[in-house]
GROMACS .gro file of C-alpha atoms in nm:
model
  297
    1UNK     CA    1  -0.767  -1.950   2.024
    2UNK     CA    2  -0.508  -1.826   1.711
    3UNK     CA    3  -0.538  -1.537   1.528
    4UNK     CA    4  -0.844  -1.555   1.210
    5UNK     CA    5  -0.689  -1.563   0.886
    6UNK     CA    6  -0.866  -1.506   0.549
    7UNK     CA    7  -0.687  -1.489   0.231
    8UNK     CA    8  -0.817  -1.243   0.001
    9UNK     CA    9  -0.629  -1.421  -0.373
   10UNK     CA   10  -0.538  -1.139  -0.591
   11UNK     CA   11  -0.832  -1.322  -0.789
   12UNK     CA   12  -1.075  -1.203  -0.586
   13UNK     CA   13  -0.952  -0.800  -0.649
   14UNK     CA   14  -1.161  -0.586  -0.879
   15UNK     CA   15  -0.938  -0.479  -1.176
   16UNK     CA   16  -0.975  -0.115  -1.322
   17UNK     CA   17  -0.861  -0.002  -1.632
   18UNK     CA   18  -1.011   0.317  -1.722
   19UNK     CA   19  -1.011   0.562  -1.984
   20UNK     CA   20  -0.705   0.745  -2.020
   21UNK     CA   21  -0.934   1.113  -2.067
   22UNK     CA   22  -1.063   1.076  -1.712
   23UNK     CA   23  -0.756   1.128  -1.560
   24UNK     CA   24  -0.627   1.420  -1.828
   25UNK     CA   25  -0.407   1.196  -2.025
   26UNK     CA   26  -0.395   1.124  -2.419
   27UNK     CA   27  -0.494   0.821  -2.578
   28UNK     CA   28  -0.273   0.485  -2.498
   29UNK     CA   29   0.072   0.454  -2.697
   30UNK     CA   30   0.002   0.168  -2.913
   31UNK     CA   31   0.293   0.039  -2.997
   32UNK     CA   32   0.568   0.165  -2.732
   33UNK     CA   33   0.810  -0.019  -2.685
   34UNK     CA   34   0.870   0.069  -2.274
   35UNK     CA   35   0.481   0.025  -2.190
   36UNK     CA   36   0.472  -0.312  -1.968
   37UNK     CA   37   0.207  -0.472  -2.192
   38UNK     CA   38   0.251  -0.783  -1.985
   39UNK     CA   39   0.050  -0.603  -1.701
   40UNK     CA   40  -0.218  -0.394  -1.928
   41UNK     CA   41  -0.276  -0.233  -2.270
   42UNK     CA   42  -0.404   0.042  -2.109
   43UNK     CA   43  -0.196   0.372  -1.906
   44UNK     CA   44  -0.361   0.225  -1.579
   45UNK     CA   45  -0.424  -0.081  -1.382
   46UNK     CA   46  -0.540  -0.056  -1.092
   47UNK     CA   47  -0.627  -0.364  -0.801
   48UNK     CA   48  -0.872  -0.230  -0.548
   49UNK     CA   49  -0.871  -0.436  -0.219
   50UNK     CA   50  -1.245  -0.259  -0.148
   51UNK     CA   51  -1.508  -0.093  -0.307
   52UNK     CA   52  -1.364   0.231  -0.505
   53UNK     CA   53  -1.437   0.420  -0.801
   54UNK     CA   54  -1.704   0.201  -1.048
   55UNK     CA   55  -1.613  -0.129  -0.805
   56UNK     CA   56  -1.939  -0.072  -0.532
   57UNK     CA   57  -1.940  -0.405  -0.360
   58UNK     CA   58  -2.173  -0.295   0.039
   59UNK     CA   59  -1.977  -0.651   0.089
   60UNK     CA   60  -1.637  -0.548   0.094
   61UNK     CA   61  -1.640  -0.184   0.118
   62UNK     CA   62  -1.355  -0.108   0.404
   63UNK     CA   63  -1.154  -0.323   0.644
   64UNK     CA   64  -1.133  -0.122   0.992
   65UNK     CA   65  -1.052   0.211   0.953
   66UNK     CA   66  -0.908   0.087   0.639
   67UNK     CA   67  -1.106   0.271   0.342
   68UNK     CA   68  -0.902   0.227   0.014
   69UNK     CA   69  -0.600   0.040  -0.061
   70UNK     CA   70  -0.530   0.022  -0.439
   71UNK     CA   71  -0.264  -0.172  -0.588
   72UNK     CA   72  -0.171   0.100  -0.903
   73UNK     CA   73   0.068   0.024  -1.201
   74UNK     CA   74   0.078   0.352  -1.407
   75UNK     CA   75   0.265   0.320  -1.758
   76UNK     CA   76   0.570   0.566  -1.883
   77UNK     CA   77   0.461   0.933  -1.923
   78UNK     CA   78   0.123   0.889  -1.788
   79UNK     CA   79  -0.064   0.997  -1.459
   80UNK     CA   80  -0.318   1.133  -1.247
   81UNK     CA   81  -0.456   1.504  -1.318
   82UNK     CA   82  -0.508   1.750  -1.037
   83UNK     CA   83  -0.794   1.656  -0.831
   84UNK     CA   84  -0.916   1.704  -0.484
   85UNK     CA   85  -0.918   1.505  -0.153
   86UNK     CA   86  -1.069   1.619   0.194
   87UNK     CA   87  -1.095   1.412   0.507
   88UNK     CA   88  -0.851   1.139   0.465
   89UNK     CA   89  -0.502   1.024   0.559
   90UNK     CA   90  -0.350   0.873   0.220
   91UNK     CA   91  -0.077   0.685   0.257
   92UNK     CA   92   0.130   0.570  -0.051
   93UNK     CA   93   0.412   0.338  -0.060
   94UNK     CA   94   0.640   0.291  -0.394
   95UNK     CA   95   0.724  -0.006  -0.559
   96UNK     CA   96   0.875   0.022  -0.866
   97UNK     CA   97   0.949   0.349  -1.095
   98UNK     CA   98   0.907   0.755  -1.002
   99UNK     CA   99   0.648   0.900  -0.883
  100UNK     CA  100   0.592   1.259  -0.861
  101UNK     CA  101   0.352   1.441  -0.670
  102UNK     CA  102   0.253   1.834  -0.676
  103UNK     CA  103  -0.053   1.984  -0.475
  104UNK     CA  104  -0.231   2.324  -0.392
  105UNK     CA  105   0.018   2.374  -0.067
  106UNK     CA  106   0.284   2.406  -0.310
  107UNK     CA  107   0.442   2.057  -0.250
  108UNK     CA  108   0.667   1.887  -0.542
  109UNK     CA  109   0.847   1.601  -0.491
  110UNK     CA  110   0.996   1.246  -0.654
  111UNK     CA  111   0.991   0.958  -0.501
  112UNK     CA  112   1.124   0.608  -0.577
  113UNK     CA  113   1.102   0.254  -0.463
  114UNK     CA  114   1.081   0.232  -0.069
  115UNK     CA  115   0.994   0.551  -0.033
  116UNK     CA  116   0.648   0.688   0.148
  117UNK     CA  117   0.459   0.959   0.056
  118UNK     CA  118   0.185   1.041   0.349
  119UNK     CA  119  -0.106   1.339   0.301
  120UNK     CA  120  -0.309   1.429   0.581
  121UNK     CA  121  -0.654   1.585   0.302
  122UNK     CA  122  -0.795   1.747   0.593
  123UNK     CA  123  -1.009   2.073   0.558
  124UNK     CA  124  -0.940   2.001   0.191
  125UNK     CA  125  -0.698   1.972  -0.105
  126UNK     CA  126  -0.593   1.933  -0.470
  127UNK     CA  127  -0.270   1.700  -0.596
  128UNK     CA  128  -0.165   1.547  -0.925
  129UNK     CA  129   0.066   1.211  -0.929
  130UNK     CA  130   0.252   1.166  -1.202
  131UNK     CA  131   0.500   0.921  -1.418
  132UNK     CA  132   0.715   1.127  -1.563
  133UNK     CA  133   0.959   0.865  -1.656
  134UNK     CA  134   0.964   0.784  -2.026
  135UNK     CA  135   1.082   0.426  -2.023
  136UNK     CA  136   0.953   0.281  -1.677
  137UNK     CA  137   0.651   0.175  -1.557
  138UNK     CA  138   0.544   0.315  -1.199
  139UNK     CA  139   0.378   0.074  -0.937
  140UNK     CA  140   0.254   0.182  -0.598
  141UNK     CA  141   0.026   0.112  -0.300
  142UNK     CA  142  -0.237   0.382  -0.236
  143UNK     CA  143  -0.385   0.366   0.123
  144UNK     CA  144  -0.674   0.575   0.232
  145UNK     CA  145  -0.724   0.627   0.611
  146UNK     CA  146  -1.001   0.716   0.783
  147UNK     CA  147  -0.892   1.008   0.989
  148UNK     CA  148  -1.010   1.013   1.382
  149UNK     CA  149  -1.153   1.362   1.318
  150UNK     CA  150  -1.246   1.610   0.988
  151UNK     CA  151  -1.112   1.958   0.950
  152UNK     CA  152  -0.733   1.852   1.024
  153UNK     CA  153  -0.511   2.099   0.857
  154UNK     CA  154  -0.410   1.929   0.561
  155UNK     CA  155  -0.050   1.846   0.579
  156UNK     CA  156   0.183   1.654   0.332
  157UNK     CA  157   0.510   1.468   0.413
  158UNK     CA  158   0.760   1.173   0.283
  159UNK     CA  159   1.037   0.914   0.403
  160UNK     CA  160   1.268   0.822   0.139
  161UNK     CA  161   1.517   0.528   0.223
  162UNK     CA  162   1.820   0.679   0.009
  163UNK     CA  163   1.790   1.028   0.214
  164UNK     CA  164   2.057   0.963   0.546
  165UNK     CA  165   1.911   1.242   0.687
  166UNK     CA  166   1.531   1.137   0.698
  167UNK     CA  167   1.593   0.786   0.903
  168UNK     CA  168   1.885   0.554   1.040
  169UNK     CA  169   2.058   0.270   0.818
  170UNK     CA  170   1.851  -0.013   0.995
  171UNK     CA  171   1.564   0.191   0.896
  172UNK     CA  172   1.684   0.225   0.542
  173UNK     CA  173   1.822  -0.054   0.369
  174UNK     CA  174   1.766  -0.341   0.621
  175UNK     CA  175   1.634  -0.703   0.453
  176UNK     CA  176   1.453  -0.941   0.722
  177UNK     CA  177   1.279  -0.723   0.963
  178UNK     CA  178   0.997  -0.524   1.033
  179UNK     CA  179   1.076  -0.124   0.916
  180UNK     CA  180   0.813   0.017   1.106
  181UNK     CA  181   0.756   0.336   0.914
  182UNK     CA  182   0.393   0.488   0.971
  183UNK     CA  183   0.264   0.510   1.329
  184UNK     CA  184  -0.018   0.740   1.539
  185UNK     CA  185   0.066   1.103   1.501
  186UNK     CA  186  -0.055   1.110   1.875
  187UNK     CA  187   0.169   0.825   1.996
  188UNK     CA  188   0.494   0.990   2.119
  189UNK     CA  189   0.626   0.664   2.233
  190UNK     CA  190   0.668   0.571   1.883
  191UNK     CA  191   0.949   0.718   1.675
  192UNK     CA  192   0.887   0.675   1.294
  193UNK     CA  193   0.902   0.867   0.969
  194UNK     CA  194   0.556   0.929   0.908
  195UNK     CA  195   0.310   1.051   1.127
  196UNK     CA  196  -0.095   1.001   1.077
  197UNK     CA  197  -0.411   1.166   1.244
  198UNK     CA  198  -0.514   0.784   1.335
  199UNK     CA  199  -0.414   0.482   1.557
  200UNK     CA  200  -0.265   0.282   1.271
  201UNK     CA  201   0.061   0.149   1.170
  202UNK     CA  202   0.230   0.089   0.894
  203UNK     CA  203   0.538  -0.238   0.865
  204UNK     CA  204   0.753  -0.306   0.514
  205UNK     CA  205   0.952  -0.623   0.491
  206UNK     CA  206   1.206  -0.737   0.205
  207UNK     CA  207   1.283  -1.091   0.279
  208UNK     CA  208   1.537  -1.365   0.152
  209UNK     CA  209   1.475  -1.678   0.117
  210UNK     CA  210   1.395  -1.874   0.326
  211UNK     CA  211   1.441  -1.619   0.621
  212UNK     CA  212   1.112  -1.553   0.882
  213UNK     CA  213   0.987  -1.329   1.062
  214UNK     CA  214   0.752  -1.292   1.348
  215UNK     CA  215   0.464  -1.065   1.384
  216UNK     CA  216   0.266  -0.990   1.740
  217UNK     CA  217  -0.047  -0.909   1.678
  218UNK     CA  218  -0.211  -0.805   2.061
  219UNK     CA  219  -0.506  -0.890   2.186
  220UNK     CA  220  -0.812  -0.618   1.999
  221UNK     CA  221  -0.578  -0.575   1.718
  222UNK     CA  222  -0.630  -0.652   1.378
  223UNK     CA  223  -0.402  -0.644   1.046
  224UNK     CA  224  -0.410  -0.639   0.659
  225UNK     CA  225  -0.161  -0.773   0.512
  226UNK     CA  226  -0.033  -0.695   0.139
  227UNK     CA  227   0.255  -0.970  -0.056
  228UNK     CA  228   0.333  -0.695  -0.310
  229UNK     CA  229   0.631  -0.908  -0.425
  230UNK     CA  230   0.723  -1.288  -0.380
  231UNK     CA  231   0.522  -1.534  -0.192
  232UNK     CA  232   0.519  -1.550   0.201
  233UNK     CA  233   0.355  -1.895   0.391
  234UNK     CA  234   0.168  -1.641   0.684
  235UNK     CA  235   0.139  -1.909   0.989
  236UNK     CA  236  -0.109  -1.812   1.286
  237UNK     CA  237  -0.120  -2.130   1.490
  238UNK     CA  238  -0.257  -2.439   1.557
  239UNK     CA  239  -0.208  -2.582   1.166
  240UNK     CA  240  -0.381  -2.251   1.042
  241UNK     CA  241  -0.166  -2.137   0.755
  242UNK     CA  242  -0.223  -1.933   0.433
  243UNK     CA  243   0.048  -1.920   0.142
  244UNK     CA  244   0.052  -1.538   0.001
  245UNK     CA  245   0.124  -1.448  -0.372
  246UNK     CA  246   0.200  -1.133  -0.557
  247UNK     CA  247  -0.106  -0.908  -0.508
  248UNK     CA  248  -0.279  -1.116  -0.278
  249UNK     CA  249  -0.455  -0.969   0.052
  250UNK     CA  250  -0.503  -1.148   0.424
  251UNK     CA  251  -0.708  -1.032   0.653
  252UNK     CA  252  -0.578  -1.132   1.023
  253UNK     CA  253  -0.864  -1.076   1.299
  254UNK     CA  254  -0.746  -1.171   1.689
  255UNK     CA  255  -0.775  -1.491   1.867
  256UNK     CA  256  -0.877  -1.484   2.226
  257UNK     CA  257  -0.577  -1.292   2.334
  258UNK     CA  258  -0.222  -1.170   2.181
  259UNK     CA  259  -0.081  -1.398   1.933
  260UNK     CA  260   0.160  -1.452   1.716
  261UNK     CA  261   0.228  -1.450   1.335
  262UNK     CA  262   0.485  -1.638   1.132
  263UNK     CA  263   0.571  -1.530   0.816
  264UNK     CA  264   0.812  -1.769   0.603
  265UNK     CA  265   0.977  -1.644   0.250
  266UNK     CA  266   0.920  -1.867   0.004
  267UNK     CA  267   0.913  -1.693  -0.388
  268UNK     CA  268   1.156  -1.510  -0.571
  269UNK     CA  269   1.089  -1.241  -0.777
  270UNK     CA  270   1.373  -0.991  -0.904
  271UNK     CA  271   1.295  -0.628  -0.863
  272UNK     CA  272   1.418  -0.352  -1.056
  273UNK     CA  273   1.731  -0.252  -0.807
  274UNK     CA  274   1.870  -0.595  -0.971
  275UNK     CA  275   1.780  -0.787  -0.632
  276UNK     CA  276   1.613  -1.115  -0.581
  277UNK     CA  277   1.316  -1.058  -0.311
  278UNK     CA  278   1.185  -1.375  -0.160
  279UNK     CA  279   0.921  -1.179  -0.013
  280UNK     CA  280   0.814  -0.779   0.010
  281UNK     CA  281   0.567  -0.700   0.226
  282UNK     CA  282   0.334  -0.408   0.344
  283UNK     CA  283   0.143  -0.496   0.728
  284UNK     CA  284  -0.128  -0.261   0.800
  285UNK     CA  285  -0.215  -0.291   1.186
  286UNK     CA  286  -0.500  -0.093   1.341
  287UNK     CA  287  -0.810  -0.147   1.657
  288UNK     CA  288  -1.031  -0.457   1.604
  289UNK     CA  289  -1.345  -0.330   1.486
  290UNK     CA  290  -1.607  -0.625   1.511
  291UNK     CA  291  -1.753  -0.742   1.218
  292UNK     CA  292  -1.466  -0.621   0.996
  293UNK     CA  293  -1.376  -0.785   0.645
  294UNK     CA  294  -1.503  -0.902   0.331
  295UNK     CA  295  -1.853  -1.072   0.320
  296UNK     CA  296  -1.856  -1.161  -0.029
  297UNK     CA  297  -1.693  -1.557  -0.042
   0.00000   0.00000   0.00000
């Protein structure tokens, strides 16, 4: 029996667009000329895969140890205020733009696209993220993690492609393949950039055209998948086929045993290093935890 694939559209995400005073920041710029009005009016959109924030769907309210996964676009000179996290492993993966974190262990740092900033919340602690840019927009994927225990000691790290120092070339800049860039903290077989209290990992893949890639998925495994760019034709078997868009979520539960995954580039989108990408991708893989998934449609 194939893997189980169910295509969560980008239709099917709950938007949010909240006030800009929630989050500490003046009104919207009406009229300004580098906001993205194409994506919102507003400083913030954000996609939220499961229930977060005012979206409380008991249907669809964590996939696995899976607990948030927002898809943010944050306008020029706009951001998040400080505020507090505690028993998580956040994950965030950039897209497009700067973004800048600063927290209560006296962290700073700017990031850009490809890059990974990882926080393990722990006992507890307080952050602000940030576009500081004044004429780009900021896009990036915000993962929360269930951790395997509370009370870590909360830690913050990063991977950023451009920095020789942090990874290898194939690592880096490599198009068609799997970087494998966020594995088990407790895994020392694995060697990768980021390190989390939890048995998940983490795959990117920028694709051509028609290029493909394979994906084994073992036996009591299960993955999210995330087409933040392009389109991708995800094949599991046996005529059982999904086409992902820009946005658009699959959940991918196991067939009777290990199986394999077939992804196939098949968009084009051109991203702001002046590329075209066929197909970007972000692979969440974790345990199969029965009964997993949205319930909603």
């Amino acid at each position: 029996m194939p893997p189980k694939l169910k295509h969560v559209p980008a239709a099917k995400l709950f938007a949010s667009e909240p006030n800009p005073a929630w989050f500490g920041n003046p009104a919207n710029a009406e009229g300004n000329p580098h906001w993205n009005t194409d994506v919102s009016r507003n400083w913030l959109k954000s996609r939220f895969h499961f229930s977060f924030a005012e979206y409380n769907n008991g249907k669809n309210s964590n996939y696995g140890v899976l607990r948030v996964m927002n898809d943010d676009f944050v306008q020029p000179a706009r951001g998040f205020g400080t505020h507090g996290h505690s028993n998580m492993e956040i994950v965030t993966y950039i897209v497009q733009g700067r973004l800048t974190h600063k927290d209560s262990m006296g962290t700073e740092e700017s990031l850009g696209r490809g890059s990974v900033q990882f926080m393990s919340a722990g006992r507890g602690v307080r952050h602000s993220e940030y576009n500081h840019e004044k004429d780009q927009g900021l896009r990036f994927i915000q993962t929360w993690i269930v951790p395997r225990r509370d009370g870590i000691v909360p830690n913050y790290g990063s991977f950023d492609p451009d920095n020789g120092e942090q990874s290898g070339e194939s690592v880096c800049k490599a198009k068609n393949q799997w970087r494998h860039l966020v594995s088990d903290a407790q895994d020392a077989s694995t060697d990768t950039p980021v390190k989390i209290e939890q048995d998940t990992n983490m795959y990117v893949a920028e694709m051509d055209h028609g290029e493909s890639l394979d994906f084994e998925l073992r036996k009591d495994r299960m993955i999210y998948v995330l087409c933040v760019e392009g389109s991708v034709e995800l094949d599991g078997g046996s005529g059982n086929k999904v086409v992902l868009e820009r946005h658009d979520g699959c959940e991918v539960k196991p067939g009777s045993g290990d199986g394999t995954l077939a992804f196939k580039a098949t968009g084009s989108e051109k991203v702001e290093t002046g590329d075209d990408i066929s197909a970007h991708l972000l692979v969440f893989e974790m345990a199969h935890v029965e009964g997993s998934g949205r319930k909603d449609f």
